[in-house]
Amino acid sequence: MGLSRVGLFEHIRRDVRLDPSLSQRALAKKYGGHRRTVKQAIASAVPPLRKVPRRQFRILDPAVGWIDAMLREDLKAPRKQKHTVQRIVKRLAEEHDFDQASYSSVRNYVRERRPEIAAEAKEGSRHLEGMVPQAHLPGGEAEVDFVDVWVRVAGEAVKCHLFTLRLSCSGKAVHRMFASQAQESFLEGHAEAFRVLGGVPTRHIRYDNLKPAVRRVCTGRSRVESERWTLFRSHYGFDAFYCMPGKDGAHEKGGVEQEGGRFRRAHLVPVPDVASLEELNARLTTIDEAEDERMLRGKLTTVGFNFRIEQDELAPLPAEDFECGITLTPKIERTSRITVRQCYYSVPARFIGQRVRVLLRGDELLVFNKRELVARHPRLTLRGGCRDVLFHQPGRGGHRNPRGRGRRPGPRAGGRQGRSSALGRGERRTGAVAAPTTGRSARGPAPTAVDGPL
């Protein structure tokens, strides 16, 4: 069995060490090698690398410059309109009258040369692609984002929006599902997250340039915020950090970007089938509590353990709650409906023609007559959507008296002094709520009012 070069060098060096009088010629004759090999072994125990022979001339050499120029053109070309090897071979033949090289020779050269040219082009801007790992102090920062999620609500597939607020240090996240990304949902998500966490981040919360918060994007990181969002921030006492637009800004809040997708894949597959969003949010609350036992990559302790340390560093909550809903005063139409954000909701018919106070929240709409709650509806998001309640419609028992007691109104119901009757002023003025004309005069007694749910 022949010796390896390392073994050969070891034997030569051993012989020289035992008998320094041995000449290089004698050692070369003993081991059947060249005197140059003996000289190398005496100089160093590490054999030198073998020299790879390189051809002096390649058949492709005359076309190397042309091929490189084509590959450099591809750097600025559209992704789907770059040179293939076949196209390069054809251009060499047509434009430069060069057809001596085979297809495989051009293919092998392009495979090696294309990434080298791309690296050379990026040499001047390589510093722009660097990444610095983020470090966050406990209780200082958080990140917020929305994620689109499909949910089957009451048997119907609906596109909903998952609100996520994630503490940057511990990784503790709060998730809530909303029917829209309206400002009311945005504020309610924050208020609910702060309540669950038991405090507010002391430094800032990172956002992209979403419409519920930003009215206009200015130069750099300057933003024109909506007044209601500014009022909300002032109430809870935290600052907003707005990321740069585009892909670069997504890396500035990569924690919540990854969290939204991970949570959707882990807990919302297959598509959830629930009766209402309230039921789904109750389920999400249970999931958030269970995820306290999860360990993040690179961490030695759980999310819940780290959060208990971070919770003590959060700023306290304000003494008073913030009403996240917006107040509107629409007028009730003759159809016993009100129009709110291009959607229609039914209201008891006795208020036709009047203006009512509406509190629009993220997932529901409340209708008040002074301080009395007269209707409650889930919030609609589809333009032109309609939500009707049977007992709100004219002639369906919705015309109750102001005291809420159903009774048979007398002849004074249509008179000037019938203000305590079941019909409101608007109803008497428009005549939208009238008794059936079959078998009686239109001015005859109205049918008996029936109490119904709001």
mmCIF file of C-alpha atoms in Angstrom, residues 26 36 41 46-47 191 217 301 306-307 366 380 443:
data_model
loop_
_atom_site.group_PDB
_atom_site.id
_atom_site.type_symbol
_atom_site.label_atom_id
_atom_site.label_comp_id
_atom_site.label_asym_id
_atom_site.label_seq_id
_atom_site.Cartn_x
_atom_site.Cartn_y
_atom_site.Cartn_z
ATOM 1 C CA ALA A 26 19.748 9.234 -1.287
ATOM 2 C CA ARG A 36 12.161 18.500 -5.175
ATOM 3 C CA ALA A 41 9.375 17.636 3.032
ATOM 4 C CA VAL A 46 2.531 20.207 5.271
ATOM 5 C CA PRO A 47 2.620 19.149 1.623
ATOM 6 C CA ALA A 191 -57.670 49.195 24.611
ATOM 7 C CA VAL A 217 -47.186 60.498 4.996
ATOM 8 C CA THR A 301 -37.400 30.688 29.213
ATOM 9 C CA ASN A 306 -40.497 36.689 30.398
ATOM 10 C CA PHE A 307 -43.802 38.580 30.376
ATOM 11 C CA LEU A 366 -75.902 50.909 19.293
ATOM 12 C CA LEU A 380 -71.854 45.618 8.715
ATOM 13 C CA ARG A 443 -108.302 56.743 9.987
#
